[in-house]
Coordinates of C-alpha atoms and ligand atoms in Angstrom, one line a residue:
M1 CA 159.3 209.0 120.6
K2 CA 158.6 208.0 117.3
R3 CA 159.2 204.2 116.5
I4 CA 162.3 203.7 114.5
L5 CA 160.4 202.1 111.9
D6 CA 158.2 204.9 111.4
I7 CA 161.5 207.3 111.5
I8 CA 163.1 205.4 108.7
T9 CA 160.1 204.6 106.9
E10 CA 159.7 208.2 106.5
K11 CA 162.9 208.8 105.5
M12 CA 162.3 205.7 102.7
Q13 CA 159.4 207.5 101.7
Q14 CA 161.2 211.1 101.2
A15 CA 163.8 209.1 99.1
F16 CA 161.3 207.9 96.8
V17 CA 159.9 211.1 96.5
D18 CA 163.3 212.8 95.8
A19 CA 164.1 210.0 93.3
G20 CA 160.7 210.7 91.5
Y21 CA 158.4 207.8 92.7
D22 CA 155.3 207.8 95.1
A23 CA 155.9 208.2 98.6
S24 CA 153.6 204.9 99.4
F25 CA 156.3 202.4 98.1
G26 CA 158.6 203.6 100.6
R27 CA 157.5 201.0 103.6
V28 CA 160.4 199.5 105.5
T29 CA 160.0 196.4 107.5
V30 CA 162.2 194.4 110.0
S31 CA 164.3 192.5 108.2
N32 CA 163.4 188.9 107.5
R33 CA 167.0 188.2 106.7
P34 CA 168.8 189.0 109.8
D35 CA 172.1 187.8 108.4
L36 CA 172.2 190.2 105.9
C37 CA 170.3 193.6 107.4
E38 CA 168.3 194.8 109.9
Y39 CA 165.6 196.4 108.0
Q40 CA 164.4 196.4 104.5
C41 CA 162.1 197.9 101.9
N42 CA 160.8 195.9 98.9
G43 CA 158.7 199.1 97.8
A44 CA 160.9 199.3 94.4
L45 CA 159.5 195.8 93.2
S46 CA 156.0 197.3 93.4
A47 CA 157.0 200.6 92.0
A48 CA 158.6 198.9 89.2
K49 CA 155.1 197.6 87.8
Q50 CA 153.5 201.1 87.9
Y51 CA 156.7 203.0 86.6
K52 CA 157.7 200.0 84.1
C53 CA 161.0 199.8 84.5
A54 CA 163.5 197.4 86.1
P55 CA 163.1 197.3 89.9
I56 CA 166.9 197.6 90.8
Q57 CA 166.9 200.7 89.1
I58 CA 164.4 202.6 91.4
A59 CA 166.0 200.8 94.3
N60 CA 169.4 202.2 93.3
A61 CA 168.2 205.6 92.5
V62 CA 166.4 205.6 95.9
V63 CA 169.5 204.4 97.7
A64 CA 171.2 207.7 96.5
Q65 CA 168.6 209.9 98.1
L66 CA 169.2 208.3 101.3
D67 CA 171.2 210.2 104.2
A68 CA 174.1 207.5 104.4
G69 CA 175.0 208.7 108.0
D70 CA 171.9 206.9 109.2
Y71 CA 173.3 203.8 108.0
D72 CA 176.1 201.3 108.4
L73 CA 174.8 199.7 105.5
V74 CA 172.4 200.8 102.6
E75 CA 172.4 198.8 99.6
A76 CA 170.3 198.0 96.7
V77 CA 170.1 194.1 95.7
M78 CA 168.9 192.1 92.7
P79 CA 166.1 192.1 92.2
G80 CA 165.2 195.0 94.0
F81 CA 165.6 195.0 97.4
I82 CA 166.8 197.5 99.7
N83 CA 169.0 196.3 102.7
L84 CA 169.5 198.4 105.5
K85 CA 171.9 198.5 108.8
L86 CA 171.4 201.8 111.1
S87 CA 174.5 203.1 111.9
G88 CA 176.0 203.5 115.2
A89 CA 175.4 207.5 115.4
F90 CA 171.9 206.9 114.7
L91 CA 171.3 204.2 117.5
Q92 CA 173.5 206.3 119.9
K93 CA 171.0 209.3 119.2
Y94 CA 167.9 207.2 119.4
L95 CA 169.0 205.7 122.7
E96 CA 170.2 208.9 124.2
A97 CA 166.8 210.4 123.8
M98 CA 165.1 207.1 125.0
R99 CA 167.2 207.5 128.1
T100 CA 166.2 211.2 129.1
A101 CA 162.5 210.7 127.7
P102 CA 159.9 210.5 130.1
S103 CA 158.6 206.4 130.4
Y104 CA 161.6 205.8 128.1
G105 CA 159.8 207.4 125.2
A106 CA 156.9 204.8 125.3
E107 CA 153.9 206.4 123.3
M108 CA 151.3 207.5 126.1
I109 CA 148.3 205.7 124.1
G110 CA 145.9 205.9 127.0
A111 CA 146.2 209.7 128.0
G112 CA 143.0 211.1 129.1
K113 CA 141.4 207.7 129.0
T114 CA 140.1 205.5 131.6
C115 CA 140.1 201.8 131.8
V116 CA 138.3 199.6 134.6
V117 CA 140.2 196.0 135.2
D118 CA 138.0 193.4 136.5
Y119 CA 140.0 190.9 137.7
G120 CA 140.2 188.3 140.6
G121 CA 136.9 187.5 141.2
A122 CA 137.4 186.1 144.5
N123 CA 134.5 184.7 146.1
V124 CA 133.9 185.6 149.8
A125 CA 134.1 182.7 152.4
K126 CA 135.8 180.4 150.0
P127 CA 139.5 180.2 150.5
L128 CA 141.6 181.1 147.4
H129 CA 142.4 177.9 145.2
I130 CA 144.9 177.7 142.2
G131 CA 142.1 178.7 139.8
H132 CA 142.4 182.5 141.1
L133 CA 146.2 182.6 140.1
R134 CA 145.9 183.3 136.7
P135 CA 142.9 185.8 136.5
A136 CA 145.0 187.5 139.6
I137 CA 148.5 187.6 137.8
I138 CA 147.2 188.5 134.2
G139 CA 144.8 190.8 135.6
E140 CA 147.6 193.1 137.5
A141 CA 149.9 192.7 134.7
L142 CA 147.5 194.1 132.1
K143 CA 146.4 197.0 134.7
R144 CA 150.1 198.0 135.3
L145 CA 150.4 197.9 131.4
Y146 CA 147.5 200.1 130.6
K147 CA 148.6 202.6 133.6
F148 CA 152.2 202.6 132.3
L149 CA 151.1 203.5 128.8
G150 CA 148.9 206.4 130.3
Y151 CA 145.4 205.4 131.3
N152 CA 143.8 206.2 134.3
T153 CA 143.1 202.6 135.4
I154 CA 140.6 201.0 138.4
G155 CA 141.3 197.7 139.3
D156 CA 138.1 196.2 140.7
I157 CA 138.0 192.8 142.1
H158 CA 134.2 192.1 141.5
L159 CA 133.7 190.0 144.8
G160 CA 131.5 187.2 144.7
D161 CA 129.7 188.1 147.9
W162 CA 125.9 187.9 146.8
G163 CA 125.2 184.5 145.7
L164 CA 124.2 181.4 146.8
Q165 CA 127.3 180.6 149.1
M166 CA 126.2 183.0 151.6
G167 CA 122.6 181.3 151.9
L168 CA 124.5 177.8 152.2
I169 CA 126.4 179.4 154.9
I170 CA 123.6 180.9 156.6
A171 CA 121.4 177.4 156.2
E172 CA 124.4 175.6 157.7
L173 CA 124.9 177.8 160.7
Q174 CA 121.3 177.8 161.6
E175 CA 121.4 174.2 161.5
R176 CA 124.3 174.0 163.9
Q177 CA 123.2 176.9 166.3
P178 CA 119.5 177.7 165.9
E179 CA 119.4 179.7 169.2
L180 CA 121.8 182.5 167.6
C181 CA 119.7 185.9 167.8
Y182 CA 120.2 186.1 164.0
F183 CA 117.7 183.6 163.0
D184 CA 115.0 185.3 165.5
P185 CA 112.7 187.1 163.1
D186 CA 111.4 188.9 166.2
F187 CA 114.8 190.1 167.4
T188 CA 115.0 194.1 167.6
G189 CA 118.1 194.4 169.8
E190 CA 121.6 194.9 168.7
Y191 CA 123.3 192.0 166.7
P192 CA 126.8 191.4 168.5
K193 CA 130.1 192.8 167.1
E194 CA 131.7 189.5 167.5
S195 CA 131.4 187.2 164.8
P196 CA 130.0 183.5 165.7
F197 CA 132.7 181.8 164.1
T198 CA 136.4 182.1 163.1
L199 CA 137.8 182.2 159.7
S200 CA 139.1 178.6 160.2
E201 CA 135.3 177.8 161.2
L202 CA 134.2 179.4 158.1
E203 CA 136.3 177.6 155.8
E204 CA 134.9 174.0 157.1
I205 CA 131.5 175.8 157.4
Y206 CA 131.1 176.6 153.6
P207 CA 132.4 173.1 151.9
T208 CA 130.2 171.2 154.7
A209 CA 127.1 173.2 153.3
S210 CA 128.0 173.2 149.6
S211 CA 128.4 169.6 150.2
K212 CA 124.7 169.3 151.2
K213 CA 123.4 171.1 148.1
T214 CA 122.4 167.8 146.7
D215 CA 119.9 167.4 150.0
P216 CA 116.6 169.1 148.5
V217 CA 115.3 170.2 152.1
F218 CA 118.7 171.9 152.7
A219 CA 118.9 173.5 149.2
E220 CA 115.7 174.9 149.4
K221 CA 116.2 176.3 152.9
A222 CA 119.7 177.8 151.4
H223 CA 118.2 179.3 148.3
T224 CA 115.4 180.9 150.7
A225 CA 118.2 182.3 153.1
T226 CA 120.0 183.6 150.0
Y227 CA 116.6 185.3 148.9
E228 CA 115.9 186.8 152.1
L229 CA 119.7 188.2 152.7
Q230 CA 119.1 189.8 149.5
Q231 CA 115.6 191.1 150.7
G232 CA 117.5 192.7 153.4
R233 CA 116.4 190.5 156.4
P234 CA 118.4 192.2 159.3
G235 CA 119.6 189.2 160.8
Y236 CA 121.1 187.7 157.7
R237 CA 122.7 190.9 156.8
A238 CA 124.5 191.0 160.2
I239 CA 125.7 187.3 159.2
W240 CA 126.8 188.4 156.0
N241 CA 128.9 191.5 157.7
H242 CA 130.7 188.9 159.8
I243 CA 131.5 186.8 156.9
M244 CA 132.7 190.0 155.0
S245 CA 135.0 191.1 157.8
I246 CA 136.5 187.9 158.6
S247 CA 136.9 186.8 154.9
L248 CA 138.3 190.1 153.2
P249 CA 141.5 190.4 155.2
D250 CA 142.4 187.0 154.5
L251 CA 141.7 187.5 150.8
R252 CA 143.6 190.7 151.1
R253 CA 146.5 188.9 152.8
V254 CA 146.9 186.5 149.7
Y255 CA 146.8 189.0 147.3
D256 CA 149.1 191.0 149.1
S257 CA 151.8 188.4 149.0
L258 CA 151.2 188.0 145.2
D259 CA 151.8 191.7 144.9
V260 CA 148.3 192.1 143.6
H261 CA 146.5 195.2 144.8
Y262 CA 142.9 196.6 144.1
E263 CA 141.9 200.2 143.7
K264 CA 138.5 199.1 144.3
W265 CA 137.1 196.2 146.7
L266 CA 133.5 196.1 145.2
G267 CA 131.1 193.1 144.5
E268 CA 128.1 191.7 143.6
S269 CA 126.5 193.2 146.6
D270 CA 127.2 196.6 145.3
A271 CA 125.7 196.2 142.2
D272 CA 122.1 195.0 143.9
S273 CA 121.1 198.3 144.4
Y274 CA 121.1 199.1 140.7
I275 CA 119.0 196.3 139.7
P276 CA 115.3 197.4 140.1
A277 CA 115.7 200.5 138.2
M278 CA 118.1 198.8 135.5
V279 CA 115.6 196.2 135.0
A280 CA 112.4 198.3 135.1
D281 CA 114.0 200.8 132.5
L282 CA 115.1 198.1 129.8
K283 CA 111.8 196.3 130.5
D284 CA 110.1 199.9 129.5
R285 CA 112.0 200.5 126.5
G286 CA 110.9 197.0 125.2
L287 CA 114.8 195.8 125.4
A288 CA 114.1 193.3 128.0
V289 CA 111.1 190.5 126.9
E290 CA 109.3 187.7 128.8
S291 CA 110.5 184.2 128.0
N292 CA 108.9 181.3 129.6
G293 CA 108.3 183.4 132.6
A294 CA 112.1 184.7 132.9
L295 CA 112.8 188.2 131.6
V296 CA 115.5 187.9 128.9
I297 CA 117.7 190.5 126.5
P298 CA 117.6 188.5 123.4
V299 CA 121.2 188.9 122.1
A300 CA 121.8 186.7 118.7
E301 CA 122.5 188.2 115.8
E302 CA 122.4 187.1 112.1
T303 CA 125.9 186.6 111.7
D304 CA 126.4 184.3 114.4
K305 CA 128.4 180.9 113.7
Q306 CA 126.8 179.3 116.9
E307 CA 123.7 179.8 119.0
I308 CA 123.9 182.5 121.2
P309 CA 121.2 182.1 123.7
P310 CA 119.4 185.1 125.4
C311 CA 121.1 187.1 128.3
I312 CA 119.0 186.1 131.3
L313 CA 117.9 189.3 133.4
V314 CA 115.4 188.0 135.9
K315 CA 114.8 184.0 136.4
S316 CA 111.1 182.9 136.5
D317 CA 111.6 182.7 140.4
G318 CA 112.0 186.6 140.6
S319 CA 115.6 186.4 141.5
S320 CA 118.8 187.5 139.4
I321 CA 121.5 185.9 138.2
Y322 CA 125.3 186.4 137.5
A323 CA 124.5 188.2 134.3
T324 CA 122.3 190.8 135.8
T325 CA 125.1 191.8 138.4
D326 CA 127.3 191.9 135.9
L327 CA 125.1 194.4 133.8
A328 CA 124.4 196.4 136.9
T329 CA 127.9 196.6 137.8
M330 CA 128.1 198.4 134.3
V331 CA 125.6 200.8 135.6
Q332 CA 127.8 201.7 138.6
R333 CA 130.7 202.1 136.9
M334 CA 129.5 204.2 133.9
Q335 CA 127.6 206.4 136.8
D336 CA 130.7 206.6 139.0
W337 CA 133.6 206.8 136.8
Q338 CA 132.4 207.0 133.0
P339 CA 135.1 204.4 131.7
D340 CA 136.6 204.4 128.0
K341 CA 136.8 200.8 128.6
M342 CA 135.8 197.8 130.7
L343 CA 138.5 195.0 130.5
Y344 CA 137.4 191.4 132.0
I345 CA 139.9 188.8 133.1
T346 CA 138.7 185.1 133.8
D347 CA 138.6 181.6 133.2
K348 CA 137.9 181.4 129.3
R349 CA 134.7 179.0 130.4
Q350 CA 133.1 182.2 130.9
N351 CA 133.6 183.3 127.3
L352 CA 130.0 182.8 126.4
H353 CA 129.0 184.7 129.7
F354 CA 130.8 187.9 128.5
E355 CA 129.6 187.5 125.0
Q356 CA 126.1 187.6 126.1
V357 CA 126.6 190.2 128.6
F358 CA 128.7 192.7 126.5
R359 CA 125.8 192.5 123.6
A360 CA 123.2 193.1 126.1
A361 CA 124.9 196.2 127.6
K362 CA 125.5 197.8 124.1
K363 CA 121.9 196.8 123.0
G364 CA 120.5 198.0 126.4
G365 CA 122.3 201.4 126.2
I366 CA 123.8 200.3 129.7
V367 CA 127.3 201.5 128.3
N368 CA 127.8 204.1 125.7
A369 CA 128.4 203.0 121.8
E370 CA 131.9 203.8 121.9
T371 CA 132.9 202.3 125.1
E372 CA 135.1 199.6 124.5
L373 CA 134.4 196.0 126.3
E374 CA 136.9 193.0 126.0
H375 CA 137.2 190.0 127.9
V376 CA 140.3 187.9 128.1
G377 CA 139.3 184.2 128.7
H378 CA 142.2 182.7 130.2
G379 CA 143.3 178.9 129.7
T380 CA 143.8 176.7 132.8
M381 CA 146.9 175.8 134.7
N382 CA 147.3 172.3 134.4
G383 CA 149.9 170.0 136.8
A384 CA 153.7 169.2 135.4
D385 CA 152.2 166.0 134.0
G386 CA 149.5 168.2 131.8
K387 CA 146.7 166.6 134.0
P388 CA 144.3 169.0 135.9
F389 CA 146.1 170.3 139.0
K390 CA 145.2 168.2 141.8
T391 CA 146.1 167.6 145.7
R392 CA 147.2 164.2 146.7
D393 CA 143.9 163.6 148.1
G394 CA 142.4 164.7 144.7
G395 CA 141.0 168.1 146.4
V396 CA 141.6 171.5 144.8
L397 CA 145.1 173.1 145.8
R398 CA 144.8 176.1 147.8
L399 CA 146.6 179.0 146.6
E400 CA 148.7 179.8 149.7
Q401 CA 149.6 176.2 149.7
L402 CA 151.0 176.5 145.7
I403 CA 152.7 179.9 147.1
K404 CA 154.3 178.3 149.8
D405 CA 155.6 175.4 147.8
M406 CA 157.2 177.6 145.3
T407 CA 158.7 179.8 148.5
D408 CA 159.9 176.8 150.3
F409 CA 162.0 175.2 147.0
V410 CA 163.3 178.6 146.2
R411 CA 164.4 179.2 149.9
S412 CA 166.4 176.0 149.7
K413 CA 168.1 177.4 147.0
V414 CA 168.8 180.4 148.3
V415 CA 170.2 179.1 151.5
E416 CA 172.3 176.1 149.6
N417 CA 174.0 178.7 147.4
K418 CA 174.5 181.2 150.3
I419 CA 173.2 183.8 148.0
V420 CA 172.5 186.3 151.0
G421 CA 173.3 186.8 154.8
D422 CA 170.6 185.0 157.2
D423 CA 168.6 188.0 157.7
E424 CA 167.7 188.3 154.0
V425 CA 166.9 184.8 153.1
E426 CA 163.2 185.6 153.2
A427 CA 163.0 188.9 151.6
T428 CA 165.2 187.4 148.8
T429 CA 163.6 184.4 148.3
A430 CA 159.7 186.0 148.3
K431 CA 161.2 187.9 145.1
I432 CA 162.7 185.2 143.5
A433 CA 159.7 182.7 144.3
L434 CA 157.2 185.7 143.0
A435 CA 159.2 186.1 139.9
A436 CA 159.1 182.3 139.2
L437 CA 155.4 182.0 139.7
K438 CA 154.5 185.0 137.8
Y439 CA 156.9 184.8 134.7
G440 CA 156.1 181.1 134.4
D441 CA 152.3 181.9 134.1
L442 CA 152.7 185.4 132.2
S443 CA 155.4 184.0 129.7
N444 CA 152.3 181.8 128.2
Q445 CA 149.7 183.2 125.9
P446 CA 146.8 184.0 128.3
T447 CA 144.3 182.2 126.3
K448 CA 146.3 178.8 126.2
D449 CA 146.6 176.0 128.9
Y450 CA 150.0 175.5 130.1
N451 CA 151.8 173.3 132.9
F452 CA 152.8 174.3 136.0
D453 CA 156.6 173.1 136.7
L454 CA 157.9 174.2 139.8
E455 CA 161.4 173.3 139.1
R456 CA 161.6 174.5 135.8
F457 CA 159.8 178.1 136.7
A458 CA 162.4 178.5 139.5
A459 CA 165.6 177.9 137.7
F460 CA 168.3 180.3 137.2
E461 CA 168.8 179.6 133.8
G462 CA 166.7 179.2 130.7
N463 CA 163.4 181.4 130.1
T464 CA 162.4 181.9 133.5
G465 CA 161.8 184.5 135.9
P466 CA 164.8 183.8 138.2
Y467 CA 166.8 184.3 135.1
I468 CA 165.5 187.8 134.2
L469 CA 166.1 188.7 137.9
Y470 CA 169.6 187.4 137.8
T471 CA 170.5 189.4 134.8
I472 CA 169.5 192.5 136.8
V473 CA 171.5 191.8 139.6
R474 CA 174.3 191.2 137.8
I475 CA 174.2 194.8 135.9
K476 CA 173.4 196.4 139.3
S477 CA 176.4 194.9 140.6
I478 CA 178.5 196.1 138.1
L479 CA 177.0 199.9 138.2
A480 CA 177.5 199.7 142.1
K481 CA 181.3 198.8 141.4
Y482 CA 181.5 201.6 138.7
G483 CA 179.7 204.5 140.8
A484 CA 177.3 207.1 139.8
W485 CA 176.4 206.3 136.5
E486 CA 172.8 207.8 136.0
H487 CA 173.9 210.7 134.1
L488 CA 176.2 209.1 131.6
P489 CA 175.3 209.6 128.2
I490 CA 174.8 206.5 125.5
S491 CA 177.8 206.3 123.1
T492 CA 177.8 204.5 119.5
P493 CA 178.3 200.8 120.2
A494 CA 181.8 199.7 120.5
N495 CA 181.1 196.2 119.0
I496 CA 178.5 193.9 117.6
Y497 CA 177.1 192.9 120.9
A498 CA 176.6 196.6 121.9
K499 CA 174.8 197.1 118.7
D500 CA 172.5 194.1 119.2
L501 CA 171.6 195.2 122.7
M502 CA 170.9 198.8 121.5
L503 CA 168.7 197.4 118.7
A504 CA 166.6 195.4 121.3
I505 CA 166.3 198.1 123.7
T506 CA 164.6 200.2 121.0
K507 CA 161.7 197.7 120.6
F508 CA 160.5 198.6 124.1
S509 CA 157.6 201.0 123.1
P510 CA 156.4 198.9 120.4
T511 CA 156.5 195.8 122.5
L512 CA 154.3 197.5 125.2
E513 CA 152.0 198.7 122.7
N514 CA 151.5 195.5 120.9
A515 CA 151.3 193.7 124.5
L516 CA 148.3 196.0 125.3
R517 CA 146.7 195.7 121.8
T518 CA 146.5 192.1 121.9
S519 CA 146.2 191.3 125.9
S520 CA 149.6 189.8 125.9
P521 CA 151.9 189.9 128.7
N522 CA 153.7 187.0 127.0
L523 CA 154.9 189.5 124.6
I524 CA 156.9 191.5 127.4
C525 CA 158.1 188.3 128.9
A526 CA 159.8 187.3 125.1
Y527 CA 161.2 190.8 124.7
I528 CA 162.8 190.9 128.1
Y529 CA 164.0 187.3 127.4
E530 CA 165.5 188.5 124.2
L531 CA 167.2 191.8 126.2
A532 CA 168.5 189.7 128.9
G533 CA 170.3 187.8 126.1
C534 CA 172.0 190.6 124.5
V535 CA 172.9 191.8 127.8
N536 CA 174.7 188.5 128.9
K537 CA 176.1 188.2 125.5
F538 CA 177.4 191.8 125.7
Y539 CA 179.0 190.9 129.4
H540 CA 180.7 187.7 128.2
E541 CA 182.1 189.5 125.2
T542 CA 183.4 192.7 126.3
R543 CA 185.4 193.9 129.4
I544 CA 183.5 196.2 131.0
L545 CA 185.0 197.3 134.4
G546 CA 188.1 196.2 133.1
E547 CA 188.2 198.6 130.3
E548 CA 191.1 201.4 130.4
N549 CA 190.0 203.8 128.2
E550 CA 187.5 205.7 130.4
E551 CA 185.1 206.9 127.5
L552 CA 184.5 203.6 126.4
K553 CA 184.0 202.2 129.7
A554 CA 181.5 205.1 130.5
G555 CA 179.6 204.2 127.5
Y556 CA 179.4 200.6 128.2
I557 CA 178.2 201.2 131.5
S558 CA 175.6 203.9 130.4
L559 CA 174.1 201.6 128.1
I560 CA 173.8 198.4 130.4
G561 CA 172.4 201.3 132.9
L562 CA 169.5 201.8 130.1
A563 CA 169.0 198.1 129.6
K564 CA 168.8 197.4 133.3
N565 CA 166.2 200.5 133.7
I566 CA 164.1 198.9 130.6
L567 CA 164.4 195.3 132.4
E568 CA 163.2 196.6 135.6
T569 CA 160.3 198.7 134.3
C570 CA 159.4 195.9 132.3
I571 CA 159.1 193.4 135.5
H572 CA 157.3 196.0 137.3
I573 CA 154.6 196.4 135.0
L574 CA 154.7 192.0 134.8
G575 CA 154.1 192.5 138.5
F576 CA 157.3 191.6 140.2
S577 CA 160.4 193.0 141.4
A578 CA 164.3 192.4 141.4
P579 CA 166.7 191.6 145.0
E580 CA 170.0 193.6 145.5
K581 CA 171.6 190.1 145.3
M582 CA 171.3 186.5 143.9
Ligands
LIG601 N1 133.4 185.4 140.9 C1 133.4 185.0 139.8 C2 133.7 183.1 139.5 O1 134.2 183.0 140.7 C3 134.4 185.7 138.8 C4 134.0 187.1 138.6 C5 134.5 187.6 137.1 N2 134.3 189.3 137.0 C6 133.0 189.6 136.5 N3 132.9 190.6 136.3 N4 132.1 188.6 136.3 O2 133.5 182.9 138.5

């Protein structure tokens, strides 16, 4: 559907033309004086210079040409502003069109396009920690936003499953159990189906091995093991398979609990087979060059304000690095999916890495000139005190523990306030806790740091996820008492609160588009916070179910029904959902 601003701008342009002036002066903007009007046009002021007459004269002439039925207020005021308030009839028509349009009239800006969303970035064999929360939450929301606006989306977790951590585990395991067949180079039998370690053992093996990285002998062993694994040594490959089959279900379980779902569980290992041909090709075409024994793609540009070092493709010892796998992954994605865009969500400390990789990909022709590459570098989640988030003993908090802390806190409120019957406590708690966690994060601009504040995020009042859920639940309960409401048409606003609510609803599509264009799910949060505020204001100022005039009542119900649908659509995009009771 057309945006309201575009509709009234077109009408304003026509009015300028009809009054004998150029259409270009007819641009309408949202009012910066909401106390006076909803929209305004300042074109008469600029037109006055060109036509050499008083701006108010032009404004008056233009106003005379406008269709009064569209506006409750349309006036020319000194020195030449045109102030507008939309009429109830205009809003009624617009919202009725929204109500019945697919996706509530949102513009399908992604129709026919494919976008790969690379987010999460979990590392196999290491438990998820709080650093993994933001890329998962932001990535899932952006992916859902792209999908809602018509893109074919492919979410890929891009597992860290091929690096030194694998070699560290192999080396540690060898020190502990050198007799295992995996370490016997002459072993020709079948490797056991059963893993030599459990998940909890693996969770202990990795940090132990990692802490030994400073021991040069052990580090050497781990590097060799990594290299041999990547060269395909069968015993190591078998250990790798065990690590994967133990680690992946656990990762999946935690992501599931966050309602974060991937279409593809590919990883660095899947990119490996694309590396040799890619490197050879870049070398042949003279794009990758030797530098101190390494093979690099120079990516510096004259306009750079800060030095951008070359993108390293192959290190002097012959091994590939993080950038190599990212480039090879692009080769795979272009071959298999031909995406129009690749969107990456990681910590902003990786900004330089992606700058180098994107430049190398364009320069090396790994992606097409028109393939869009975007990196969203998110900020850090700190503790409530603004300091880096640490456990009591100074360690890194596991993501699961954070989710559990939030869930426990919310559960105590749900139980204390007797919100639902015993058998519904867990399901309701999970929904509220997820909303608290996700909204607490997503309401911040992704690039900024924020402080995690359990009590504030979980509050049922204020700018929080639970408040949004509460508003939805309140509407649902009114609708349930009314009965069938889905087919009731929108009426003209009965009071100013209804009108404010209607105006807020009209911002749905522009908000989503802005959020996508700027990779800012926080704009959707701000929007639903405003919308929920309008709903609650309307609710407090209007007798809804108590209204005796059935026609009026039906109009109220259809309006809050549409508001509920829009709120639910938005929270679905953000990645959480509302319970039935709260
Ligand atoms: N595994 C990486 C890390 O822990 C994140 C991966 C992000 N995605 C990517 N395509 N590089 O830092």
